[in-house]
mmCIF file of C-alpha atoms in Angstrom:
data_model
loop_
_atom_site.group_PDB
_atom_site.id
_atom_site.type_symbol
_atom_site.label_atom_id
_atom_site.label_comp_id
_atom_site.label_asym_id
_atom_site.label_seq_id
_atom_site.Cartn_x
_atom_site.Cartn_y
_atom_site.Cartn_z
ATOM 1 C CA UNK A 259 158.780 136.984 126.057
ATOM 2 C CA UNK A 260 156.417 136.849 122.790
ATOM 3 C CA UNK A 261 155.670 133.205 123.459
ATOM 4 C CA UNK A 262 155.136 131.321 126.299
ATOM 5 C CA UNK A 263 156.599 128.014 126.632
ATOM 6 C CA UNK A 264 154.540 124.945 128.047
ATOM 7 C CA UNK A 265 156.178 121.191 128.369
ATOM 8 C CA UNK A 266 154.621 118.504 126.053
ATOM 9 C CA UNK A 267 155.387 115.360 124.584
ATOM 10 C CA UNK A 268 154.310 114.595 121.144
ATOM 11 C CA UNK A 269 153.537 111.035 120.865
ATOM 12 C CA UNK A 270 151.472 108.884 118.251
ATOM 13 C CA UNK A 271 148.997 106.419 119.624
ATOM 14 C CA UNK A 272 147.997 103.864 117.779
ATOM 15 C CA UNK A 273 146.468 105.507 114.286
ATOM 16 C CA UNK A 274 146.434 108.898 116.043
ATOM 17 C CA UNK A 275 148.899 111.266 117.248
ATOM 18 C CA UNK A 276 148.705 113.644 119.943
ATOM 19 C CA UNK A 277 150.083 116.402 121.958
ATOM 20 C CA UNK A 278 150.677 114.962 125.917
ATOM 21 C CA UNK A 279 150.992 116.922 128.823
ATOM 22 C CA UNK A 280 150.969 116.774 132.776
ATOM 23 C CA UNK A 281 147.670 118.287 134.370
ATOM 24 C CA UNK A 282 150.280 120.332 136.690
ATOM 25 C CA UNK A 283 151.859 122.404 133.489
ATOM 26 C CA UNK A 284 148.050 123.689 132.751
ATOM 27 C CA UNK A 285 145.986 125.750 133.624
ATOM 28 C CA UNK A 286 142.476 124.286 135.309
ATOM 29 C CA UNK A 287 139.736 123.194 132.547
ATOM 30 C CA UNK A 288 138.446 126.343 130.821
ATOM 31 C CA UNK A 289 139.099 129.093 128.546
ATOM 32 C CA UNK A 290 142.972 129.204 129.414
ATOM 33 C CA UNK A 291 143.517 125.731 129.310
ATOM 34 C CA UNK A 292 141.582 125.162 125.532
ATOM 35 C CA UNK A 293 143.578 128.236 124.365
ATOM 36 C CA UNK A 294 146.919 126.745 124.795
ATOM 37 C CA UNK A 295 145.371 123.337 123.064
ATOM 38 C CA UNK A 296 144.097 125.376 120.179
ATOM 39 C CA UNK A 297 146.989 127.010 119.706
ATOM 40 C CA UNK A 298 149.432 124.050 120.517
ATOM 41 C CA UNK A 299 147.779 122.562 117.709
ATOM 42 C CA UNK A 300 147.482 124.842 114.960
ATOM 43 C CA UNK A 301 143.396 125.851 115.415
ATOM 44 C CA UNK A 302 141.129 127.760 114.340
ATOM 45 C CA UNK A 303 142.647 126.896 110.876
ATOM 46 C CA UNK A 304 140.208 128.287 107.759
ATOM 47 C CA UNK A 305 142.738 126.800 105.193
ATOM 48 C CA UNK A 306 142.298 123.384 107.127
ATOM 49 C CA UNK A 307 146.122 122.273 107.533
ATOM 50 C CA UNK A 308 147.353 123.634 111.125
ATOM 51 C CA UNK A 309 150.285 125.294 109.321
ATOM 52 C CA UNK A 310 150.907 127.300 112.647
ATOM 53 C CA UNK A 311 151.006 124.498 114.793
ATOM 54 C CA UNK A 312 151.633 121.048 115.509
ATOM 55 C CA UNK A 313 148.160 119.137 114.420
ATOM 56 C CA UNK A 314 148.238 117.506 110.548
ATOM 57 C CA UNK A 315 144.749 118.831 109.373
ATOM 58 C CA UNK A 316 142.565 115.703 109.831
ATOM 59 C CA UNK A 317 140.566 114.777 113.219
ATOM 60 C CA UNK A 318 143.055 111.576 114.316
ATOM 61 C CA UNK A 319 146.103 114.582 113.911
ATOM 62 C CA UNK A 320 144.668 116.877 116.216
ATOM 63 C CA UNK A 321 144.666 115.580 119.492
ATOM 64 C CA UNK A 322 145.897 116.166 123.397
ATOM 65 C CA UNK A 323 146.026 113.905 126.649
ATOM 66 C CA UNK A 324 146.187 115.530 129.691
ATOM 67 C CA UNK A 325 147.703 113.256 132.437
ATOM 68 C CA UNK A 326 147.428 113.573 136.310
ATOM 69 C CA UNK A 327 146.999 111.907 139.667
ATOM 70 C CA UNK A 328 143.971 109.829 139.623
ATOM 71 C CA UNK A 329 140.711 110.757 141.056
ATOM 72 C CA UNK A 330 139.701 106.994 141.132
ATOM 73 C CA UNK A 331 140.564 104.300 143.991
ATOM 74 C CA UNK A 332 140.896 101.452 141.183
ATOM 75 C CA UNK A 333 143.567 103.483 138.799
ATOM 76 C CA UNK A 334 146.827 105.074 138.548
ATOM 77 C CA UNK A 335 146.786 107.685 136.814
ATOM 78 C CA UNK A 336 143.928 110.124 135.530
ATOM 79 C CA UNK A 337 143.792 110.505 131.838
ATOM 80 C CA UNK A 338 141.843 113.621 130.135
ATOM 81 C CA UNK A 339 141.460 113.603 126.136
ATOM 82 C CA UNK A 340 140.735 116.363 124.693
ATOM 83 C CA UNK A 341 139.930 116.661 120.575
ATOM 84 C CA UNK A 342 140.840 120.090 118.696
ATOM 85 C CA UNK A 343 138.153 120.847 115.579
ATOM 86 C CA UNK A 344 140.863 122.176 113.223
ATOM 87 C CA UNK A 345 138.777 124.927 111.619
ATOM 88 C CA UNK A 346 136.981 126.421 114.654
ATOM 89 C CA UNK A 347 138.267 127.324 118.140
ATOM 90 C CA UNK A 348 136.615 124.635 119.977
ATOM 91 C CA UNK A 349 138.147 121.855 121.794
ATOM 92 C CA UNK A 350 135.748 118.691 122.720
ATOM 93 C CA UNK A 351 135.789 116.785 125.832
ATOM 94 C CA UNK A 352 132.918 114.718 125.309
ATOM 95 C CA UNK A 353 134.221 111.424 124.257
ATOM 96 C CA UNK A 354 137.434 109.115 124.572
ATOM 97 C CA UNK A 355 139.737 108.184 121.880
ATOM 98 C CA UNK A 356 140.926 104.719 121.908
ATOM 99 C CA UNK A 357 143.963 105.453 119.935
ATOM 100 C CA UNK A 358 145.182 107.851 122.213
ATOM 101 C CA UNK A 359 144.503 106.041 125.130
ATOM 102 C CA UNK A 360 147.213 103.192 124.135
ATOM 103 C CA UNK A 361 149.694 106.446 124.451
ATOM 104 C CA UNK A 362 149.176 106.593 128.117
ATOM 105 C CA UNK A 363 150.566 103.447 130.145
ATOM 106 C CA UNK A 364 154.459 104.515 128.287
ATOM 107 C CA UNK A 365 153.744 107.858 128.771
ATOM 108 C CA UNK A 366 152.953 106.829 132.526
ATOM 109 C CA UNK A 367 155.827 104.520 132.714
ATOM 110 C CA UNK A 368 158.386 106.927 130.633
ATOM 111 C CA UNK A 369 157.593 109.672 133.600
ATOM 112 C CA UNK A 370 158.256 107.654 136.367
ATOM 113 C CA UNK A 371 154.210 108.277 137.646
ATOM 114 C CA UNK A 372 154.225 103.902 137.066
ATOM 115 C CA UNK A 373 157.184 102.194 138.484
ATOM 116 C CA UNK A 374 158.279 99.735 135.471
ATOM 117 C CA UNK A 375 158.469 96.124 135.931
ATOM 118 C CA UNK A 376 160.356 94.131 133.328
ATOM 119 C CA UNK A 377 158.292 92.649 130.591
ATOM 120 C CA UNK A 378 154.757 93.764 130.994
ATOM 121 C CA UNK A 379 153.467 96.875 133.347
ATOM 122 C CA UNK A 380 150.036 97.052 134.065
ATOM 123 C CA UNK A 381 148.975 100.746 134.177
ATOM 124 C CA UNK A 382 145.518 101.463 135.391
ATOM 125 C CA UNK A 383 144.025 104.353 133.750
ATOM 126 C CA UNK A 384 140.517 106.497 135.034
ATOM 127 C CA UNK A 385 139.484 108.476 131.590
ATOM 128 C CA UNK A 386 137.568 111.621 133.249
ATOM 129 C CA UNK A 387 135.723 111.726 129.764
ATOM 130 C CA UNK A 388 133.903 108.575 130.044
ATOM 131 C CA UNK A 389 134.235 107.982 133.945
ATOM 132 C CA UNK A 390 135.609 104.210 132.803
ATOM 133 C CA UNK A 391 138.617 102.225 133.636
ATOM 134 C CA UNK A 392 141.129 101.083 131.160
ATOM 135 C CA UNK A 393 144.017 98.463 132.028
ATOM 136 C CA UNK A 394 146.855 99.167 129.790
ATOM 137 C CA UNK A 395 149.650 96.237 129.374
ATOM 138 C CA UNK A 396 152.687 97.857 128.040
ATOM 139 C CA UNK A 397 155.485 95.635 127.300
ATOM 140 C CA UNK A 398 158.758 96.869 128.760
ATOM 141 C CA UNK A 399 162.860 96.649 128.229
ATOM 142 C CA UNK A 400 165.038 97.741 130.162
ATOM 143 C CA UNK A 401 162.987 99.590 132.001
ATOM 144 C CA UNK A 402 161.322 101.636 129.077
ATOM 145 C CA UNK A 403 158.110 101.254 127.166
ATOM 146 C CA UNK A 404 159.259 98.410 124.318
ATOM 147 C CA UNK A 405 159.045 99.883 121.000
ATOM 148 C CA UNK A 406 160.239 97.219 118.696
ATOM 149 C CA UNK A 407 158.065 94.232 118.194
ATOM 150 C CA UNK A 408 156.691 91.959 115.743
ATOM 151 C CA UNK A 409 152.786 93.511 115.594
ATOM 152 C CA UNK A 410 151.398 95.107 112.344
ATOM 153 C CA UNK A 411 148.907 97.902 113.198
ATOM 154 C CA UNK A 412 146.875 98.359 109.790
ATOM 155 C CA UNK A 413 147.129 102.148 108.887
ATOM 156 C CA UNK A 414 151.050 102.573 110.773
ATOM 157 C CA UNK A 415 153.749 101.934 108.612
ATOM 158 C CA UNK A 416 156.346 98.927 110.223
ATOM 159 C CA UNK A 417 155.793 97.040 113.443
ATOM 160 C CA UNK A 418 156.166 97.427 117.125
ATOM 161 C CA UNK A 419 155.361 96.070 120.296
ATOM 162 C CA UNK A 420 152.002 95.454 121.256
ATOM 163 C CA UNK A 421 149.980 97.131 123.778
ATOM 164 C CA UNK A 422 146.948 95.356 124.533
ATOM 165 C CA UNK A 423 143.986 97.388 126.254
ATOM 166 C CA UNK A 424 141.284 96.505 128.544
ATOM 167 C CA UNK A 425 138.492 98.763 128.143
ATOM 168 C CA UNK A 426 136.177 97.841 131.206
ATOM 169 C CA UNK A 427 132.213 97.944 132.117
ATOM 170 C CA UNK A 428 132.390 100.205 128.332
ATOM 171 C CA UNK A 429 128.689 100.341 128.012
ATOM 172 C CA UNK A 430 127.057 103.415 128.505
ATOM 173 C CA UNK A 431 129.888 105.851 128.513
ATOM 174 C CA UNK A 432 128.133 108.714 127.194
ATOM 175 C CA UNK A 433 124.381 108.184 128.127
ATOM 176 C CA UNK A 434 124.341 106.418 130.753
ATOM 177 C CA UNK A 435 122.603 103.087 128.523
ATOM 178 C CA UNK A 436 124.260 100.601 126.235
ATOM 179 C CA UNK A 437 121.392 100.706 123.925
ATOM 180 C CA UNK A 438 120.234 104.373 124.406
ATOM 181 C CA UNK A 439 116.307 104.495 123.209
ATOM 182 C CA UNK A 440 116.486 101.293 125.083
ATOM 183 C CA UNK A 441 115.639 99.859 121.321
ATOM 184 C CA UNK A 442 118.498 97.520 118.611
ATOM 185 C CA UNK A 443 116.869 99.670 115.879
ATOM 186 C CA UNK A 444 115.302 103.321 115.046
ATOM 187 C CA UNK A 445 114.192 104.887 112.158
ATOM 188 C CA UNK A 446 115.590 108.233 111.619
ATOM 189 C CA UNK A 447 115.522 110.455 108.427
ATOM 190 C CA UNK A 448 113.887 107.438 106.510
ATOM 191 C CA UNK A 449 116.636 105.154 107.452
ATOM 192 C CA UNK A 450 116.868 102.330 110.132
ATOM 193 C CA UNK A 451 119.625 102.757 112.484
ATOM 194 C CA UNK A 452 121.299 101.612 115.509
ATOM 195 C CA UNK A 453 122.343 103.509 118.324
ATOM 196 C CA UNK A 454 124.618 101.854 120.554
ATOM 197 C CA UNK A 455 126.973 103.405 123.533
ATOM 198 C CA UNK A 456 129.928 101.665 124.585
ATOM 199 C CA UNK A 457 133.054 103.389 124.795
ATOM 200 C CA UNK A 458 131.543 106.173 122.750
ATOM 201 C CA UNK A 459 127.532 106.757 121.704
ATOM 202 C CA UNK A 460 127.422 105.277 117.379
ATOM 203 C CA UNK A 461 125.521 105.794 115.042
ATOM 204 C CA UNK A 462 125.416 102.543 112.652
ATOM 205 C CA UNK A 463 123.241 102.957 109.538
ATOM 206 C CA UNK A 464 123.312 100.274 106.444
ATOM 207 C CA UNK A 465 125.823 101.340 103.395
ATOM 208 C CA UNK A 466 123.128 99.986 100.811
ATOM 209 C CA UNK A 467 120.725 102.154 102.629
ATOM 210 C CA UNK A 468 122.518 105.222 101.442
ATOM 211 C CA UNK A 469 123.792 104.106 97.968
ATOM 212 C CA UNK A 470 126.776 102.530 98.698
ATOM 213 C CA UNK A 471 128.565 99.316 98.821
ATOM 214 C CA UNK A 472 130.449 100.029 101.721
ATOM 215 C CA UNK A 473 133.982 99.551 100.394
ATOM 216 C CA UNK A 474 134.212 103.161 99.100
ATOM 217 C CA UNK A 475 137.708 104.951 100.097
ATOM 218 C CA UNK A 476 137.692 107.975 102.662
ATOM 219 C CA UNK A 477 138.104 110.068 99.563
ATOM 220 C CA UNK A 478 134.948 109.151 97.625
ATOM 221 C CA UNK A 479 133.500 109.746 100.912
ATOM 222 C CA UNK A 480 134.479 113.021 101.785
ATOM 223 C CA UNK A 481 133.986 114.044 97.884
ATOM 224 C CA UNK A 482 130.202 113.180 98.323
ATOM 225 C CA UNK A 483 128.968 116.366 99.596
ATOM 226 C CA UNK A 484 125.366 115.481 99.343
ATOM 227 C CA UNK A 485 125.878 112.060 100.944
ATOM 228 C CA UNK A 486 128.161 114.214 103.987
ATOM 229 C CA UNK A 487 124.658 116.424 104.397
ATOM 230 C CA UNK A 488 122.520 112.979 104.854
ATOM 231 C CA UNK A 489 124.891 111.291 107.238
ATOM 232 C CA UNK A 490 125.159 114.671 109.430
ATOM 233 C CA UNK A 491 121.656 114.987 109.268
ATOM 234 C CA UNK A 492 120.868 111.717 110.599
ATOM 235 C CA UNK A 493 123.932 112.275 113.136
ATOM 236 C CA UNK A 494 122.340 115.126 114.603
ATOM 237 C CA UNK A 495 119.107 113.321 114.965
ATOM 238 C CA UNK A 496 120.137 110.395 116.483
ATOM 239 C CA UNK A 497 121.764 112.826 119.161
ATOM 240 C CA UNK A 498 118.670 114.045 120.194
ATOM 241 C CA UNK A 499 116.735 110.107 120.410
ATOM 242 C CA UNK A 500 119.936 109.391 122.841
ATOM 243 C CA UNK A 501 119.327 112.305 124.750
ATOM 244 C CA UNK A 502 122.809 113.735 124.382
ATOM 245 C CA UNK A 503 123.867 117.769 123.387
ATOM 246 C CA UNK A 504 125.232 117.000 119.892
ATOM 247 C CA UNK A 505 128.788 117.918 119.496
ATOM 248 C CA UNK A 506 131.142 117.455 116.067
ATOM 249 C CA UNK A 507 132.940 114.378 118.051
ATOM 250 C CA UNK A 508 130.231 112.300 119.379
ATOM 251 C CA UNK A 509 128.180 110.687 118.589
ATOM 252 C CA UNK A 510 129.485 109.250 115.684
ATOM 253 C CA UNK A 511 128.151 107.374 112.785
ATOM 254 C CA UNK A 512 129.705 104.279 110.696
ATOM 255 C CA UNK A 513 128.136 102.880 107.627
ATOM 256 C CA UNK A 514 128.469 98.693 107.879
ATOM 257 C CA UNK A 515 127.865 95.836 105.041
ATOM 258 C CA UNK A 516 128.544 92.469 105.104
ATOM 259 C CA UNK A 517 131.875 91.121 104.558
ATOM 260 C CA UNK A 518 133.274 92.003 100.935
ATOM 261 C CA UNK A 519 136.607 92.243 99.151
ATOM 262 C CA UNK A 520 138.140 95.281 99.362
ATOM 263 C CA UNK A 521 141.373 97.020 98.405
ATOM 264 C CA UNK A 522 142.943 98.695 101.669
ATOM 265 C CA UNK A 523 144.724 101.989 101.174
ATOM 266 C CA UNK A 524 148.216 100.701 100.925
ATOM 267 C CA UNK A 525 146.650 98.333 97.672
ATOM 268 C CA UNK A 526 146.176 95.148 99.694
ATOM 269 C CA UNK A 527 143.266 92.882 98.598
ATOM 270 C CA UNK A 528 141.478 92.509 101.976
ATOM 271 C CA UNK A 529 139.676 89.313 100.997
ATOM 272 C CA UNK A 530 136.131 88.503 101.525
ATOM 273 C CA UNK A 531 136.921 85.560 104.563
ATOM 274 C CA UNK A 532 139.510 88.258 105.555
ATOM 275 C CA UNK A 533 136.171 90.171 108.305
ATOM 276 C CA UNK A 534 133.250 89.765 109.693
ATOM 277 C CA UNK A 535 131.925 93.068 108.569
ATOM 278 C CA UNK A 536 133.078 96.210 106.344
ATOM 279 C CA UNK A 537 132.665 99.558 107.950
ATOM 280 C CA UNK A 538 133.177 103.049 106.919
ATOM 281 C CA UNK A 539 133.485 105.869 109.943
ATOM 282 C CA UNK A 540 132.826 109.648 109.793
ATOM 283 C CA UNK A 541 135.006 111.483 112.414
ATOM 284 C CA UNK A 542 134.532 115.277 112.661
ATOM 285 C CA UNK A 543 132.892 115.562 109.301
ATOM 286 C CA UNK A 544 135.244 113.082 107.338
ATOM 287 C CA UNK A 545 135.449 109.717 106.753
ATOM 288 C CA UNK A 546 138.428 107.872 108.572
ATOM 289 C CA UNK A 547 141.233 106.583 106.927
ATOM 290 C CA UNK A 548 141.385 103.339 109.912
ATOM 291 C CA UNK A 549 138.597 103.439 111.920
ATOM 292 C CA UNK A 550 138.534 105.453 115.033
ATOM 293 C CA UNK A 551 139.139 102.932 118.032
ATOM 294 C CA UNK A 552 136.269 103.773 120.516
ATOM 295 C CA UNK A 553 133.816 103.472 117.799
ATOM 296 C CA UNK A 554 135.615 100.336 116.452
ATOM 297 C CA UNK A 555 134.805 98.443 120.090
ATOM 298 C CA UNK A 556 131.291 99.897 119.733
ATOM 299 C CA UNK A 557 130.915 98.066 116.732
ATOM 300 C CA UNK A 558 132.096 94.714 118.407
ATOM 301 C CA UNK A 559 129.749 95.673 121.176
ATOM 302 C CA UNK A 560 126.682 95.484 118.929
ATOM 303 C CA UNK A 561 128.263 92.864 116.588
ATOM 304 C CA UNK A 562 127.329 90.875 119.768
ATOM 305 C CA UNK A 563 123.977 92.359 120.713
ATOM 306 C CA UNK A 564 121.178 90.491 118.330
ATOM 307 C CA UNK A 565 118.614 92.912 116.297
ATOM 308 C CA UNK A 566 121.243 95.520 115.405
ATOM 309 C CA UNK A 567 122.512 96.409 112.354
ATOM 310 C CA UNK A 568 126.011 95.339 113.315
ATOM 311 C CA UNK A 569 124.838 92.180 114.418
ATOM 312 C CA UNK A 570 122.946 91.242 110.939
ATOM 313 C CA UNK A 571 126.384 92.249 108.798
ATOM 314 C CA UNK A 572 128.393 90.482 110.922
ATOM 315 C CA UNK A 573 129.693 86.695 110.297
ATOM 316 C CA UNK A 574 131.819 86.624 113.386
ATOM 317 C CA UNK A 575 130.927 83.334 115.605
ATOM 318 C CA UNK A 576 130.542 83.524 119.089
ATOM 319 C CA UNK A 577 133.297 83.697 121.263
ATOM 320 C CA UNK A 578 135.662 84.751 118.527
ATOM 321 C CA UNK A 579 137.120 88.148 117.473
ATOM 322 C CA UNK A 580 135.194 90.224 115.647
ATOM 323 C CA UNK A 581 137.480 91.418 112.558
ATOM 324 C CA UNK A 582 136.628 95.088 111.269
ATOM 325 C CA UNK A 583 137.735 95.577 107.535
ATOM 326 C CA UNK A 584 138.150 99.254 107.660
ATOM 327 C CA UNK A 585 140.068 101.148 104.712
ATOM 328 C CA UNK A 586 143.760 100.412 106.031
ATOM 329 C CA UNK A 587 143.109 96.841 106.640
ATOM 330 C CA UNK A 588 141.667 94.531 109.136
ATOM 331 C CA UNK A 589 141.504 95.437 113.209
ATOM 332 C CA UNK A 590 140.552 92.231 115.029
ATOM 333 C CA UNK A 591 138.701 93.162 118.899
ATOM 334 C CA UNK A 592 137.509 90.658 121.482
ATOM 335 C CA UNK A 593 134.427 92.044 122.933
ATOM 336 C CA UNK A 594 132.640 90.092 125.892
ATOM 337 C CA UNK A 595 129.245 90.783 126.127
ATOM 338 C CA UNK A 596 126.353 89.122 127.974
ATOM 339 C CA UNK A 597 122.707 88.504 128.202
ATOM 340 C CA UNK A 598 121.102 89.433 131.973
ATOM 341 C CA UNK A 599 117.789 88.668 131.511
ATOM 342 C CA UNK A 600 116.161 91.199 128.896
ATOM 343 C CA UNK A 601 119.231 93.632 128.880
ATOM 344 C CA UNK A 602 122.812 93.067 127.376
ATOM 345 C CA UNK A 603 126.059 94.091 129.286
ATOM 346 C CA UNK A 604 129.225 94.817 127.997
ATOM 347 C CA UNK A 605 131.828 93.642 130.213
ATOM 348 C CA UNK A 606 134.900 93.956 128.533
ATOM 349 C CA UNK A 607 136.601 94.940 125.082
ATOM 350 C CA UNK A 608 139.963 94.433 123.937
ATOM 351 C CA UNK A 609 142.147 96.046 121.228
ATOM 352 C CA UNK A 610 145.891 95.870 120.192
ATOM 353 C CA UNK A 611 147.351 99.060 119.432
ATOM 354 C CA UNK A 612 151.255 100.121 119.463
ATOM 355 C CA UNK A 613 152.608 103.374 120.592
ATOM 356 C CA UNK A 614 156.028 105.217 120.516
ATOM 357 C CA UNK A 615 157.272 108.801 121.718
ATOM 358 C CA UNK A 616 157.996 111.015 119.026
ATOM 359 C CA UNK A 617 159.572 114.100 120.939
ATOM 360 C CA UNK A 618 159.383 116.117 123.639
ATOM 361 C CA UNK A 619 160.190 119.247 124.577
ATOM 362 C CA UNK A 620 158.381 122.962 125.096
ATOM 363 C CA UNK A 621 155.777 124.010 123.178
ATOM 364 C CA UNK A 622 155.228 127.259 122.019
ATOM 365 C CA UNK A 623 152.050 129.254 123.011
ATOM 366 C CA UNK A 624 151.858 133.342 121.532
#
C-alpha cells in the first residue's frame, strides 16, 4: 500500500475548520504523530494553498483536534488542538483555538464517548494545551448534535444552532499570570502595549499607534509588508517580557480603536453603536478575516481589567457583553471578571459559536 489510511472527521468549528481524530488512531505526540497532521493537511506548502491536502491555505483552514479519554476528574473527554503552519513542517501545540473547541461536544456526542440527552448535552472538555476546562452546551435532536437553528455566526454563511461555551478559570493559560509582567501596560518597540493571558497570551497595541484607523480589511493588512515587520517585531518582544518561547501561534497580537463604522466583509455597515471596540487580529503572520476566538475572550478579559488598552477603547458597561466589531461583523462575549484585592481574576468567558460535520471518512497519509 502507497498510502496509509488513518480515520478522521472533517468538521468546521465555528469560523475554523479542522481535521478530527480519536487519540487511539495516532500515534503518541511526536515526530510520527505531526507527520500524519502535516501531511493530512497539505504542509509544508511553498506555494501557500495545501493543494496536496485537505487545509485551505490560511491559519483558521489548517487545523486538527485530537480527542481521547480525559486525564482530568472534572471532564469528559480530553481535547488536544494542534495548528499546522502551512508553509513549514511544523505543527504548534502551544495554544487553544476557540473555534475549534465548539467542534468537540458533537463530535463527543456524534461518537457515542457523551451519552446524548434530548435538548441540551453538557460535554465537559480538559484542553491538554491550556490545562483549562471548557463546558460545551450542544443542543441536540433526536439524539444528534442540532444543526439547524436560528443563530447568525458573523464570517459563516446561513444559520445554525447555537453552541454556547464556558471557558473556565481562562486566565493565565499560557504563563501562568493573567497580566504577565504583572503590569496593564508596557512599552515595547516605541509603542505601549498590553499583554494579557486568558485563554491565550495577546498582544494588544493601539491602531493609531501604528498608522491606522483600525477598520482596515485583512487585505490592506496583509499587503502592508512594512507594517507585518513592525507588528512581528513587537510580537516577538512581547514574548520574551511574558516569559514565553515565541512560537508563530502564540502569542498573538490585535490592533484595537474605539468603536467606529465599518463595512464588514460581506458589505454590511457595522454601525458605530453597533461595538464596544474595533479590533484587527494577526494569526500566523496574517490578519484574520473574523477574529480568532481565544484571542477574542482575551480581549473581553482586558476590556474588563482597568489601565489596558482594551479597557480605554472599549464603551461596553459593566455587566454587559462586550461586542467585538471584527471584519465579518460583530461577536458579542460575556466575560466575568473580578477585582481580589490588587489582582484581577477571570472567572468565566462565554462565546456562541455553531458547528456541523462536514465528512468523515479515511484520510490518506503517503
Amino acid at each position: 500500500m502507497t498510502q496509509a489510511r488513518v480515520r478522521a472527521v472533517y468538521m468546521r468549528g465555528g469560523t475554523s475548520r479542522c481535521l478530527v481524530f480519536h487519540e487511539r488512531d495516532l500515534p503518541p505526540a511526536g515526530v510520527e504523530r505531526d507527520y500524519i497532521l502535516l501531511a493530512a493537511l497539505g504542509s509544508p506548502d511553498p506555494y501557500g494553498r495545501q493543494l496536496d491536502g485537505l487545509g485551505g491555505g490560511i491559519s483558521s483552514l489548517s487545523k486538527a483536534v485530537i480527542i481521547g479519554p480525559t486525564t482530568h476528574p472534572g471532564a469528559d473527554v480530553d481535547y488536544t488542538f494542534a495548528q499546522v503552519e502551512v508553509g513549514r513542517s511544523h505543527v504548534d501545540y502551544t495554544g487553544n483555538c476557540g473555534n475549534c473547541s465548539s467542534a468537540v461536544g458533537p463530535f463527543a456526542i456524534e461518537e457515542r464517548l457523551i451519552q446524548p440527552i434530548e435538548g441540551e448535552t453538557l460535554v465537559r472538555i480538559h484542553n491538554t494545551n491550556t490545562k483549562k476546562l471548557i463546558v460545551a452546551r450542544v443542543p441536540v435532536a433526536g439524539s444528534e448534535p442540532a444543526v439547524h437553528g436560528d443563530f447568525e455566526l458573523p464570517g459563516v454563511a446561513g444559520t445554525g444552532a447555537r453552541i454556547a461555551l464556558d471557558f473556565l478559570e481562562p486566565g493565565g493559560a499560557g504563563t501562568g499570570r493573567l497580566l504577565p509582567t504583572g503590569k496593564t501596560r508596557e512599552v515595547i518597540e516605541g509603542v505601549e502595549a498590553s499583554l494579557v493571558d486568558a485563554s491565550i497570551p495577546m498582544v494588544f497595541v493601539r491602531a493609531r499607534d501604528l498608522g491606522l484607523t483600525g477598520t482596515e480589511t485583512p487585505q490592506a493588512v496583509d499587503g502592508d509588508k512594512a507594517l507585518g515587520a513592525r507588528l512581528e517585531k513587537i510580537r516577538v518582544a512581547a514574548s520574551q517580557l511574558m516569559g514565553i518561547p515565541g512560537s508563530a501561534a502564540t502569542p498573538k497580537i490585535a490592533m484595537v480603536t474605539a468603536p467606529v463604522e465599518y463595512t464588514a466583509l460581506d458589505g454590511t455597515r457595522v454601525g458605530r453603536e453597533a461595538a464596544d471596540v474595533v479590533a484587527r487580529a494577526i494569526s500566523m503572520g496574517n490578519c484574520h478575516r473574523a477574529f480568532p476566538l481565544t484571542s477574542s475572550m482575551c480581549l473581553a478579559v482586558a476590556a474588563r481589567i482597568e489601565g489596558t488598552l482594551v479597557h480605554e477603547c472599549s464603551t461596553a458597561a459593566p455587566g454587559a457583553d462586550v461586542r467585538l466589531g471584527h471584519p465579518s461583523g460583530v461577536l458579542p462575549l460575556d466575560a466575568a471578571v473580578i477585582k481580589q484585592a490588587s489582582e484581577y481574576h477571570a472567572e468565566r468567558v462565554t462565546v456562541y459559536r455553531t458547528a456541523r460535520r462536514l465528512m468523515e471518512g479515511w484520510v490518506r497519509i503517503p
